[in-house]
mmCIF file of C-alpha atoms and ligand atoms in Angstrom:
data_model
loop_
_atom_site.group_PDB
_atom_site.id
_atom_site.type_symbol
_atom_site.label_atom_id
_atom_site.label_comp_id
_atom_site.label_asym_id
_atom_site.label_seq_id
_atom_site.Cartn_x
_atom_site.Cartn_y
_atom_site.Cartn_z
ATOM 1 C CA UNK G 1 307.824 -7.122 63.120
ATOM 2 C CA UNK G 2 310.307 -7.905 60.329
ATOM 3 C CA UNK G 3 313.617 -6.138 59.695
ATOM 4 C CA UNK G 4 313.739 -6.026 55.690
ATOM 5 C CA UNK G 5 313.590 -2.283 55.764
ATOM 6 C CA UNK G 6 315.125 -1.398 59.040
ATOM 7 C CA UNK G 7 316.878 2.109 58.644
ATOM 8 C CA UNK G 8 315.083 2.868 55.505
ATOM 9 C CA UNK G 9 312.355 5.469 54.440
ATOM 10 C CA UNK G 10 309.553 4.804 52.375
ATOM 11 C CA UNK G 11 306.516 6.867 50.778
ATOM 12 C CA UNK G 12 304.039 5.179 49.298
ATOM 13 C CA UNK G 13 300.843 7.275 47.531
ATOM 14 C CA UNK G 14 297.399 5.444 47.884
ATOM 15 C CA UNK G 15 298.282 4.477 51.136
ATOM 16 C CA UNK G 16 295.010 5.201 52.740
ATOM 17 C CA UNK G 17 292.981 2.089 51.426
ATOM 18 C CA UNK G 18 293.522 -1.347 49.375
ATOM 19 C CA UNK G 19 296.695 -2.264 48.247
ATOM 20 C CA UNK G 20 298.670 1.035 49.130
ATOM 21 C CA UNK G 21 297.255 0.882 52.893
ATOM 22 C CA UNK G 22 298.492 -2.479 53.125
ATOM 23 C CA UNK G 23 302.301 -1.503 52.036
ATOM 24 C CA UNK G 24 302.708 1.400 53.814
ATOM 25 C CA UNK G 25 301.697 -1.202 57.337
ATOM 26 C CA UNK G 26 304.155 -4.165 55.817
ATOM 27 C CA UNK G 27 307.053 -1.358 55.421
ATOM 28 C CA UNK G 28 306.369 -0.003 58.547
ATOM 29 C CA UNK G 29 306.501 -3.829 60.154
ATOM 30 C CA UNK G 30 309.848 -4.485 58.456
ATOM 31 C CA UNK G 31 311.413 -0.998 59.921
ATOM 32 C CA UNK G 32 310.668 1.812 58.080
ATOM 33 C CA UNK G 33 309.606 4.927 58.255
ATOM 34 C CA UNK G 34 306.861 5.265 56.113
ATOM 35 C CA UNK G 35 305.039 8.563 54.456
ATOM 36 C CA UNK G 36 301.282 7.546 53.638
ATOM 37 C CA UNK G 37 299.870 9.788 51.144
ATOM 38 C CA UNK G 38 296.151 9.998 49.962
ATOM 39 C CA UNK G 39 294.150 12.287 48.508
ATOM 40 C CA UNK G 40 291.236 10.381 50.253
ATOM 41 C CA UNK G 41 288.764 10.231 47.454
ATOM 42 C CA UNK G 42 286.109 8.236 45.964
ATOM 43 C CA UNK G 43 287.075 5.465 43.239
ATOM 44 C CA UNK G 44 286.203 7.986 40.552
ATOM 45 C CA UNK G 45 288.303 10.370 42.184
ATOM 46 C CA UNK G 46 286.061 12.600 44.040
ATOM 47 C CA UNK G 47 285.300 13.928 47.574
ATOM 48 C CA UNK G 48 288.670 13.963 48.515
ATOM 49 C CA UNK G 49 289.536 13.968 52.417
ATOM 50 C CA UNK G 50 292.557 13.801 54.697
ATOM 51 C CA UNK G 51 290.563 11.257 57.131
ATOM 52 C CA UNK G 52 292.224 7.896 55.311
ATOM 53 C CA UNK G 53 295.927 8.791 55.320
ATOM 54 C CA UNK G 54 295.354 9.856 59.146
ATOM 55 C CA UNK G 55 293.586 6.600 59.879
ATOM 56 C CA UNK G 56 296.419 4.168 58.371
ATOM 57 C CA UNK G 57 299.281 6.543 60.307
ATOM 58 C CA UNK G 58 297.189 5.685 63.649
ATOM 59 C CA UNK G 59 297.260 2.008 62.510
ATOM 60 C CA UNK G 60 300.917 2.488 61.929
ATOM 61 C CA UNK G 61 301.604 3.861 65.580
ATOM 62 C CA UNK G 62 299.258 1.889 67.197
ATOM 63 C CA UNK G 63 301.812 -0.742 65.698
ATOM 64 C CA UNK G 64 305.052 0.706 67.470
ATOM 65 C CA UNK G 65 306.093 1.855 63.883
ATOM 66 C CA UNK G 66 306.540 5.068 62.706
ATOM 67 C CA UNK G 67 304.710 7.665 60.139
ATOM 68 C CA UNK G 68 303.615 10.954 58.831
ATOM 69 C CA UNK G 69 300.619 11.523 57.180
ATOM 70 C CA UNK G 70 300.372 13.901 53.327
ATOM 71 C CA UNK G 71 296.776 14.330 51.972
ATOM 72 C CA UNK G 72 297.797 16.008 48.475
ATOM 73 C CA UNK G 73 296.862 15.423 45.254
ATOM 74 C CA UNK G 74 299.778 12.949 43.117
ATOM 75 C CA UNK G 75 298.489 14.270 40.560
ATOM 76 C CA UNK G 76 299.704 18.019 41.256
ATOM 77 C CA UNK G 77 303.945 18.813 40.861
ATOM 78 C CA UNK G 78 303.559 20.548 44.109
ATOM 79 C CA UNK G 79 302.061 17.335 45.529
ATOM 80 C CA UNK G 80 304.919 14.691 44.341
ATOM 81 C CA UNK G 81 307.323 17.110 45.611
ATOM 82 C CA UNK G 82 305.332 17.743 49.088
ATOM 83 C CA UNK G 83 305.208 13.551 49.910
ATOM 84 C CA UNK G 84 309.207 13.704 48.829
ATOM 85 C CA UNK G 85 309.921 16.765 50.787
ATOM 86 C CA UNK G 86 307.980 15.378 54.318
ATOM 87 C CA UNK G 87 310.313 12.487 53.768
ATOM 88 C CA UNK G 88 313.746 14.705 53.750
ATOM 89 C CA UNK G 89 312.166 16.775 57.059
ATOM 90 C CA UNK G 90 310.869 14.687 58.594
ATOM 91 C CA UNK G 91 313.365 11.254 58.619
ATOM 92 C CA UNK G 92 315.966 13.034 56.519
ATOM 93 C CA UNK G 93 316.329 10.625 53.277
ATOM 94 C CA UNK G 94 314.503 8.563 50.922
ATOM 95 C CA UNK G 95 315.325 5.494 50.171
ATOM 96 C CA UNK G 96 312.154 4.932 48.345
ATOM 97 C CA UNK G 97 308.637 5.587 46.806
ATOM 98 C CA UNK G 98 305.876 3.371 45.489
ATOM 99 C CA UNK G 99 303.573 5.068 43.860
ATOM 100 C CA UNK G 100 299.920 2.890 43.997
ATOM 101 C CA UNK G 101 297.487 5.765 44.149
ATOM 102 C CA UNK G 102 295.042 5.502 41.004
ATOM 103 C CA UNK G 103 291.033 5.730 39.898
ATOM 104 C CA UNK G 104 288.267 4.445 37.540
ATOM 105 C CA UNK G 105 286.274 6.325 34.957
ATOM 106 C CA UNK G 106 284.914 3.563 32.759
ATOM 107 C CA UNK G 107 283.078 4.036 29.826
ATOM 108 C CA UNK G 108 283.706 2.451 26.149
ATOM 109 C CA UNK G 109 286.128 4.755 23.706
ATOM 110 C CA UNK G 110 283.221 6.001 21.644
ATOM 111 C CA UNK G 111 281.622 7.681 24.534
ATOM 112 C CA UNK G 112 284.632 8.601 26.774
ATOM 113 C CA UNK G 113 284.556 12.636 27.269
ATOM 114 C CA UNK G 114 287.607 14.905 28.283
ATOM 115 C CA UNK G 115 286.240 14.565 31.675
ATOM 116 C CA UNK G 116 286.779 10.461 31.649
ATOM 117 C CA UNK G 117 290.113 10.803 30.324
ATOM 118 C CA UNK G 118 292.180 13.501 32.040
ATOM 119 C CA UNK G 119 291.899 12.647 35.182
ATOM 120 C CA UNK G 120 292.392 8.823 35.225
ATOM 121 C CA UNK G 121 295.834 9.761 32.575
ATOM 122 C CA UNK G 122 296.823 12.654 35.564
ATOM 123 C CA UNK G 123 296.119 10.410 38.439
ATOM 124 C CA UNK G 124 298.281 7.203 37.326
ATOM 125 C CA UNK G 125 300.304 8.548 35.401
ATOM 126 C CA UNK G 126 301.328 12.178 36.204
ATOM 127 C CA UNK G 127 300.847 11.267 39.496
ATOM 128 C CA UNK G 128 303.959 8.484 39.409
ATOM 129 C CA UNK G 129 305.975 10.809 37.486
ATOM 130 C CA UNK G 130 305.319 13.634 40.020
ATOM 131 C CA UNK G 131 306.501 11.575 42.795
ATOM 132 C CA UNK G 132 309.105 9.401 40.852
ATOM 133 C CA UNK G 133 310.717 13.220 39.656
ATOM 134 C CA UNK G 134 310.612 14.647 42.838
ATOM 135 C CA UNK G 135 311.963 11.420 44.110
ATOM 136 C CA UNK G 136 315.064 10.696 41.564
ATOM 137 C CA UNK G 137 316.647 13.779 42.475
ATOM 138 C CA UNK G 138 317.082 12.940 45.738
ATOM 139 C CA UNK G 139 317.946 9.760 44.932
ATOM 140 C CA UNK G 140 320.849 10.947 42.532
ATOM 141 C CA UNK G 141 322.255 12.573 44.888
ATOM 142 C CA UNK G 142 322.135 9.551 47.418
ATOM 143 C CA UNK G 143 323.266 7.651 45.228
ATOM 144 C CA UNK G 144 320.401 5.008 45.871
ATOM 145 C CA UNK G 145 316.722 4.501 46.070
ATOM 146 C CA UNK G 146 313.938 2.425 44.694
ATOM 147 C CA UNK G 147 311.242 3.367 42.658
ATOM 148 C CA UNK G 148 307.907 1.348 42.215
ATOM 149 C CA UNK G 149 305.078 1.929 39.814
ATOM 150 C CA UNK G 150 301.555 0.526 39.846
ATOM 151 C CA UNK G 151 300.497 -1.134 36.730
ATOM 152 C CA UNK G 152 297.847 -4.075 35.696
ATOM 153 C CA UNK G 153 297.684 -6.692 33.293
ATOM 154 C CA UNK G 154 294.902 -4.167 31.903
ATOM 155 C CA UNK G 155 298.237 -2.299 29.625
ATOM 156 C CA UNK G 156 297.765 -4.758 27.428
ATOM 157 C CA UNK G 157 294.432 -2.972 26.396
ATOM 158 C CA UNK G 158 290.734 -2.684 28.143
ATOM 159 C CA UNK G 159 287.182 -2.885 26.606
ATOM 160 C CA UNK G 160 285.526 0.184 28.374
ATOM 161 C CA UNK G 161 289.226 1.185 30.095
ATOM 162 C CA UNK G 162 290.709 3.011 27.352
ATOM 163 C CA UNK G 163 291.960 5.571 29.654
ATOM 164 C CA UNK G 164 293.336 3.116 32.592
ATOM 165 C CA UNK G 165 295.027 1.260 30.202
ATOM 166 C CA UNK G 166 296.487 4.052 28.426
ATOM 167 C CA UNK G 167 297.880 5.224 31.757
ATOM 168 C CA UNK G 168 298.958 2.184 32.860
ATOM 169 C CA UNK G 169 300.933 1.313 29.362
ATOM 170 C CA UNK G 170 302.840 4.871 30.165
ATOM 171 C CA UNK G 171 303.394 3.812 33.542
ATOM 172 C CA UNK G 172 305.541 0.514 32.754
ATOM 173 C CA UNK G 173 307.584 2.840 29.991
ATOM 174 C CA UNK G 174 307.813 5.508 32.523
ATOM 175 C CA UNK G 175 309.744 3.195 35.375
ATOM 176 C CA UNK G 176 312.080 1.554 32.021
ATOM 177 C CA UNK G 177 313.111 5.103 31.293
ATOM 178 C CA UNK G 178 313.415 5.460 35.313
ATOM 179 C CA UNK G 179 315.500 2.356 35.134
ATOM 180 C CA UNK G 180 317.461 3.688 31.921
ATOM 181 C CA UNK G 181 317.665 6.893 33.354
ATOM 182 C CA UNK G 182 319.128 5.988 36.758
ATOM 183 C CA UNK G 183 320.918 2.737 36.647
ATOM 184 C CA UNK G 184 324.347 4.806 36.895
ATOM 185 C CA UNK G 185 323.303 6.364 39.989
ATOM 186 C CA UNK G 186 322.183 3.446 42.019
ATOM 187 C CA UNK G 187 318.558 3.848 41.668
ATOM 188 C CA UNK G 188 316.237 0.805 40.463
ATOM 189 C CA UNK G 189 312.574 0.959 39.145
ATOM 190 C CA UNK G 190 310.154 -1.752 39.049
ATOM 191 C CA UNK G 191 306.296 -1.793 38.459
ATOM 192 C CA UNK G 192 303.403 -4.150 39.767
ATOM 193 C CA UNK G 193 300.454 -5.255 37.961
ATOM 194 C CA UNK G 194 298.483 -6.235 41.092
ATOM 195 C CA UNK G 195 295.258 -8.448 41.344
ATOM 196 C CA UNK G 196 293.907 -8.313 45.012
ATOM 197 C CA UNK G 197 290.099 -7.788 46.635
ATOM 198 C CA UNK G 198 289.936 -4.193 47.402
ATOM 199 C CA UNK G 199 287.012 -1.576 46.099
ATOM 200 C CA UNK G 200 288.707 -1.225 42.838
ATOM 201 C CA UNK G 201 288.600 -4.796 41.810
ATOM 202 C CA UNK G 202 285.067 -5.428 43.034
ATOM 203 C CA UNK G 203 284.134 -3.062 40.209
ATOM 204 C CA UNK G 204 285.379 -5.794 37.511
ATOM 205 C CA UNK G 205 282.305 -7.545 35.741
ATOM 206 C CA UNK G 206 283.723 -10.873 36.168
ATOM 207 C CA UNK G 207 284.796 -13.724 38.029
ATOM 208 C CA UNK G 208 288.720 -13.382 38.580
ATOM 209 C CA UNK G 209 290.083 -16.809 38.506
ATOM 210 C CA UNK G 210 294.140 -15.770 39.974
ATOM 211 C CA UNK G 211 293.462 -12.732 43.001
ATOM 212 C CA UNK G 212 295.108 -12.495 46.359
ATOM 213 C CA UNK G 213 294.886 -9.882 49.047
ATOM 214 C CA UNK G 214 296.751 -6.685 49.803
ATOM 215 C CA UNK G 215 298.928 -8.310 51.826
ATOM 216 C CA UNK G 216 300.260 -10.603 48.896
ATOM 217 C CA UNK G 217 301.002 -7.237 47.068
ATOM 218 C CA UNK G 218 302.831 -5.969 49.925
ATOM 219 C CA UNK G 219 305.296 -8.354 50.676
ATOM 220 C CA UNK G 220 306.457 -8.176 46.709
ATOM 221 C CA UNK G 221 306.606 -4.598 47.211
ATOM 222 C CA UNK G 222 308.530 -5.083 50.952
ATOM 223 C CA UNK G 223 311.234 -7.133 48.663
ATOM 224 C CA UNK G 224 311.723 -4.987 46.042
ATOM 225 C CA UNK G 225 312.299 -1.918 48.337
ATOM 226 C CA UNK G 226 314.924 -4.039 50.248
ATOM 227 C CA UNK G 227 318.635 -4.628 49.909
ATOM 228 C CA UNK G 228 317.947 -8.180 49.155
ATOM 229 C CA UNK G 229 316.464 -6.948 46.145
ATOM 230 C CA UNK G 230 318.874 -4.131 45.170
ATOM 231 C CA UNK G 231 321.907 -6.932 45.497
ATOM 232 C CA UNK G 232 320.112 -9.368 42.570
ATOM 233 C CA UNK G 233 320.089 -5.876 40.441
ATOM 234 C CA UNK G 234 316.316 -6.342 39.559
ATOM 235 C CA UNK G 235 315.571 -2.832 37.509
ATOM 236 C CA UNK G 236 313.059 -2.259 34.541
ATOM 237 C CA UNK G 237 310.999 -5.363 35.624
ATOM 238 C CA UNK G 238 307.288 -5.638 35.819
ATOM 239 C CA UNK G 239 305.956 -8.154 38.250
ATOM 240 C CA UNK G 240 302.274 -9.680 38.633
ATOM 241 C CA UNK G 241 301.330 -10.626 42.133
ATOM 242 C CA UNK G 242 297.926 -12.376 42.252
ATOM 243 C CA UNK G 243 297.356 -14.304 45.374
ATOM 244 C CA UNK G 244 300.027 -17.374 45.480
ATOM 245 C CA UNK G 245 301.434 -16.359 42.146
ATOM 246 C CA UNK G 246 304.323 -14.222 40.960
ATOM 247 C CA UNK G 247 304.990 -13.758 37.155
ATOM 248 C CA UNK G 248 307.194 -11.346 35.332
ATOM 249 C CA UNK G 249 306.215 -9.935 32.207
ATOM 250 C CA UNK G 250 308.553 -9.906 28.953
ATOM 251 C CA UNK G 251 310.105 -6.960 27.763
ATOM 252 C CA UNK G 252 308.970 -6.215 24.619
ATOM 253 C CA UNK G 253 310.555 -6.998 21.332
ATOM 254 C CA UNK G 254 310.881 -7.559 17.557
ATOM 255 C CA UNK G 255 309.097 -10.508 16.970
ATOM 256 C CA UNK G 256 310.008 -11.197 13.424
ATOM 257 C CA UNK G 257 311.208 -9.274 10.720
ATOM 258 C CA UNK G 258 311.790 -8.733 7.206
ATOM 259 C CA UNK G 259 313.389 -6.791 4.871
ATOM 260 C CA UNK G 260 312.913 -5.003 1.032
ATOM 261 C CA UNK G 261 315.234 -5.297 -1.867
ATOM 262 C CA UNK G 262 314.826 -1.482 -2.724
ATOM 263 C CA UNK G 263 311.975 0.857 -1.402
ATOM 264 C CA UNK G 264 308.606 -0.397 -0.131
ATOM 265 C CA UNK G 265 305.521 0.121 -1.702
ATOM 266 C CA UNK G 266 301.973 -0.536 -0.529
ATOM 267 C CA UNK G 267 301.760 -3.481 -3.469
ATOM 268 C CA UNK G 268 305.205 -4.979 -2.190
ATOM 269 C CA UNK G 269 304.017 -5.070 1.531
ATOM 270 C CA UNK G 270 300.583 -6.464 1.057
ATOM 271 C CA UNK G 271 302.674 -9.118 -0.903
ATOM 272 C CA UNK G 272 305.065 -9.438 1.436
ATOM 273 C CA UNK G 273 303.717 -8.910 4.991
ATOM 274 C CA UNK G 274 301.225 -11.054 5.816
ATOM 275 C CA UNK G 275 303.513 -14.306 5.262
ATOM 276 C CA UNK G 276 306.500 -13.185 6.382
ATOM 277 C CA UNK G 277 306.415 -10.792 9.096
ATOM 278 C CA UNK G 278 302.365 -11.167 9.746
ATOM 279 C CA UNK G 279 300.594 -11.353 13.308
ATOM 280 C CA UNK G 280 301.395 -11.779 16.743
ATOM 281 C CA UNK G 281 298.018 -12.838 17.881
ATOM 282 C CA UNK G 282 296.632 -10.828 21.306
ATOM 283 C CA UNK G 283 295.858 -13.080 23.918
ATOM 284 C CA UNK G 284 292.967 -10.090 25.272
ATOM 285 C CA UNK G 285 291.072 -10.880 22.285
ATOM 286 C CA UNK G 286 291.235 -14.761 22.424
ATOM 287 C CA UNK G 287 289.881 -13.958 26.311
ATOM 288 C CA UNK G 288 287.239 -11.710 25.008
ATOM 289 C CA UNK G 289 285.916 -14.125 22.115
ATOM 290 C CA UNK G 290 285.986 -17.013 25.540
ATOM 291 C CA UNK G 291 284.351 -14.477 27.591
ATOM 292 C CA UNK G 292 281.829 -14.064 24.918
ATOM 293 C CA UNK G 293 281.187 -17.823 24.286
ATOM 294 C CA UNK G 294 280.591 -17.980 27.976
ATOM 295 C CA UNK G 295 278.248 -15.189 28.804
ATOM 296 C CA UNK G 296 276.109 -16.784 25.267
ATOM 297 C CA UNK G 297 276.165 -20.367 27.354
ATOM 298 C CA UNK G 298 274.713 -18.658 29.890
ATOM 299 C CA UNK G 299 277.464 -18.990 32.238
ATOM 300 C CA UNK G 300 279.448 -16.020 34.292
ATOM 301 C CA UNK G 301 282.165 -14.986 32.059
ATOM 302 C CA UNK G 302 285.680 -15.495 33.965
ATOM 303 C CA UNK G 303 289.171 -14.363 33.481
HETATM 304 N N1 LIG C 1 292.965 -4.213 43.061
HETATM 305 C C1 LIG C 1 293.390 -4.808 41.976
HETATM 306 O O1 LIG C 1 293.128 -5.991 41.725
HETATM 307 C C2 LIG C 1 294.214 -4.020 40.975
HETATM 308 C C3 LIG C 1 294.445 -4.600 39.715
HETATM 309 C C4 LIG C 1 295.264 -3.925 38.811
HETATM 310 C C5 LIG C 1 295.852 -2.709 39.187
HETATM 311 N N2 LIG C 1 295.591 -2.171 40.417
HETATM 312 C C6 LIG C 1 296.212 -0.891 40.746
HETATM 313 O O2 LIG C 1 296.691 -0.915 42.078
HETATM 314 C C7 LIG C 1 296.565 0.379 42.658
HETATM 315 C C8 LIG C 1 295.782 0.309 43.969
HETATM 316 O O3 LIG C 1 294.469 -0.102 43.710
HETATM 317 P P1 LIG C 1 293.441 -0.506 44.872
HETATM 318 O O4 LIG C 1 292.689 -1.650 44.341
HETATM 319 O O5 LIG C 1 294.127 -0.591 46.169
HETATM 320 O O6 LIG C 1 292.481 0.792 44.825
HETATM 321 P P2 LIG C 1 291.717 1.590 45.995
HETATM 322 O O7 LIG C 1 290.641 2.373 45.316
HETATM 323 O O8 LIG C 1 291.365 0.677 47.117
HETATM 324 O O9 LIG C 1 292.844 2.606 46.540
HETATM 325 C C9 LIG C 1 293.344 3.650 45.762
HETATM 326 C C10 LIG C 1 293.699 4.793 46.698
HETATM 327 O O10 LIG C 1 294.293 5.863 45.899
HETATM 328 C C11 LIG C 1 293.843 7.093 46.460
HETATM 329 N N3 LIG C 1 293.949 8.164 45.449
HETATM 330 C C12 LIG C 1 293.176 8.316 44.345
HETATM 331 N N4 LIG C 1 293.524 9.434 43.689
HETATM 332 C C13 LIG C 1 294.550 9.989 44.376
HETATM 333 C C14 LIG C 1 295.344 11.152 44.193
HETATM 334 N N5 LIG C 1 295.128 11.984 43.138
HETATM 335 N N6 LIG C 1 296.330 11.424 45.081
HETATM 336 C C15 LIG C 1 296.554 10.601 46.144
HETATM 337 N N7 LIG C 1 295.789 9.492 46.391
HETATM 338 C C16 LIG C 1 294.819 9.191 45.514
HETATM 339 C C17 LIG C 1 292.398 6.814 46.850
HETATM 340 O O11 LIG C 1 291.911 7.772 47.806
HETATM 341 C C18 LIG C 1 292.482 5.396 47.405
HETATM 342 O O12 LIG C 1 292.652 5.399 48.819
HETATM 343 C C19 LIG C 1 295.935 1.269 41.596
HETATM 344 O O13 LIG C 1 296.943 1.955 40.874
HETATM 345 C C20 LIG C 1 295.249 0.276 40.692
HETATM 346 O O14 LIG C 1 295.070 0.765 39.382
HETATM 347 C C21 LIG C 1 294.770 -2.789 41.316
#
C-alpha cells in the first residue's frame, strides 16, 4: 500500500471491470476512499447488473482499503449526481472523479441506426459530463479537485466507430472546457487515451503493436489524481498510456494560414488554397492504406 492519495476521495465510473476496476484498487492502495460505479453491463451496453461494482468493493476491503459501491447508469443526470452525492455522505468530500465507464456499437457510418449511435454518444460522453457536472460544483466550492476523462487515440476518427469516436472527440473538448472552466477555482482536468488487454480491446480486428495492462493505466491515473500532479499544474492535457509508454497529445492548432486581398471567392480559393494553406495529411489514413497493403500480402494487419 502506497500513500499518493492518502486523505483523498475518489469515484471512478467503470470501475467494475478492465481499466476502471483496476483504478478504483490502485486508488484504494495509495489511500483513498474510493466510490466504484458500474452499471454492470455487457460491452454493447446491455444486461446491466449491480454484481461487478459489489465484487471490486469486496476486492477493495478484502485489501484493508475502503469503498462504497453505486450501480447507476452515467449516462442518467440523476446517476452522475448519485456517484457524487455517495461521495459527500459517505466520506464527506471529493477530491476527485475519473470517469472510464464506456461501450461498443460498431458498425460502418452507412449502416449505423439511431440505436448504434445514442447510446455509445450518452454513455461516453453524457456520462463524463454527468459526473464531471455533478462533480465541479463540489469542487468549486472546495476549491480543488481533479477531473479525468477517458478518451482513445480512436478521436482522431474510426472506420466502423463513427459513434466512439465522435464521443470520444467531445470527451477531450469536454475536460479543455473543464480545464478552461475551472482553472480559477483549483480544479484540473485531464483525459486518457488508454491501450490495455481488457474485453473491449480484444474486440479490435488487429494486432496492437504498443498495449499494456490495466494496471499501467492506473498508476497514470493514481498520479494525476495526486498532489504531485496538482503542484506541476498539469490541466487540459491528454495522455496515452500503452504498456511502457506515455505520450501526450498536441493541442490543436492553426497549422498554416493565409490571407485575401479583398473578399474570397470560390475561383480565388481554388487558386489560392491548395499551395498555400493546403493539407495536413492524417496519419489514420496512411495506417489504413498500410493496413490495407498488409491484409493484400496476406499478412495480419497491425497497428
Ligand atoms: N482497453 C483499451 O485498450 C481502450 C482503448 C481506448 C479507450 N479505452 C476506453 O477506456 C475505458 C475503459 O475500457 P475497458 O477496456 O476497461 O472496457 P470494459 O468493457 O472492460 O469496462 C467498461 C465498464 O464500463 C461499464 N459501463 C458501461 N456502461 C456504463 C454505464 N452507462 N454506467 C456505468 N458503467 C457502465 C461496464 O459495465 C464495464 O464494466 C472506456 O471508456 C474505453 O472506451 C479503452
Amino acid at each position: 500500500m502506497g500513500s499518493f492519495l492518502d486523505g483523498k476521495v475518489v469515484a471512478v465510473t467503470g470501475a467494475g471491470r478492465g481499466i476502471g476496476r483496476a483504478v478504483a484498487l490502485a486508488c484504494a492502495a495509495e489511500g483513498a476512499q474510493v466510490v466504484v460505479n458500474d452499471y454492470g453491463v455487457s460491452i454493447e451496453g446491455g444486461e446491466p447488473s449491480s454484481e461487478v461494482a459489489e465484487a471490486v468493493v469486496k476486492e477493495i476491503a478484502a485489501a484493508g482499503g475502503e469503498a462504497v459501491a453505486v450501480a447507476d447508469d452515467v449516462s442518467t443526470m440523476a446517476g452522475g449526481q448519485r456517484i457524487v452525492d455517495t461521495a459527500l455522505e459517505r466520506y464527506g468530500r471529493l477530491d476527485g472523479v475519473v470517469c472510464v465507464a464506456g461501450i461498443l456499437r460498431e458498425r460502418m457510418l452507412f449502416n449505423m441506426s439511431e440505436e448504434e449511435w445514442d447510446p455509445v454518444v450518452a454513455t461516453h460522453l453524457k456520462g463524463t459530463f454527468t459526473v464531471f457536472r455533478a462533480a465541479s460544483a463540489v469542487m468549486r466550492r472546495q476549491r480543488s479537485g481533479t477531473l479525468i476523462g477517458f478518451t482513445s487515440g480512436n478521436h482522431q476518427g474510426s472506420v466502423a466507430q463513427a459513434n466512439y469516436a465522435s464521443a470520444k472527440g467531445g470527451i477531450i473538448s469536454l475536460v479543455r472546457s473543464a480545464a478552461l472552466g475551472l482553472h480559477k477555482y483549483g480544479v484540473t482536468a485531464n483525459c486518457v487515451a488508454p491501450v490495455a488487454r481488457t474485453r473491449m480491446s480484444a474486440n479490435v480486428p488487429m494486432e496492437l503493436k504498443e498495449i499494456g495492462e490495466p494496471e499501467d493505466v492506473a498508476a497514470l491515473v493514481v498520479y494525476l489524481l495526486s498532489e504531485r500532479a496538482r503542484a506541476e499544474r498539469i490541466t487540459g492535457q491528454v495522455y496515452t498510456i500503452a504498456g511502457p509508454k506515455i505520450a501526450v497529445w498536441a493541442q490543436p492548432r492553426e497549422l498554416r494560414a493565409g490571407y485575401a486581398e479583398g473578399a474570397w471567392t470560390p475561383e480565388r480559393i481554388a487558386d489560392f488554397l491548395p499551395g498555400t494553406v493546403g493539407t495536413d495529411p492524417m496519419p489514420m489514413l496512411a495506417q489504413l492504406e498500410a493496413m490495407a497493403r498488409a491484409a493484400a500480402d496476406g499478412q495480419r494487419p497491425n497497428a
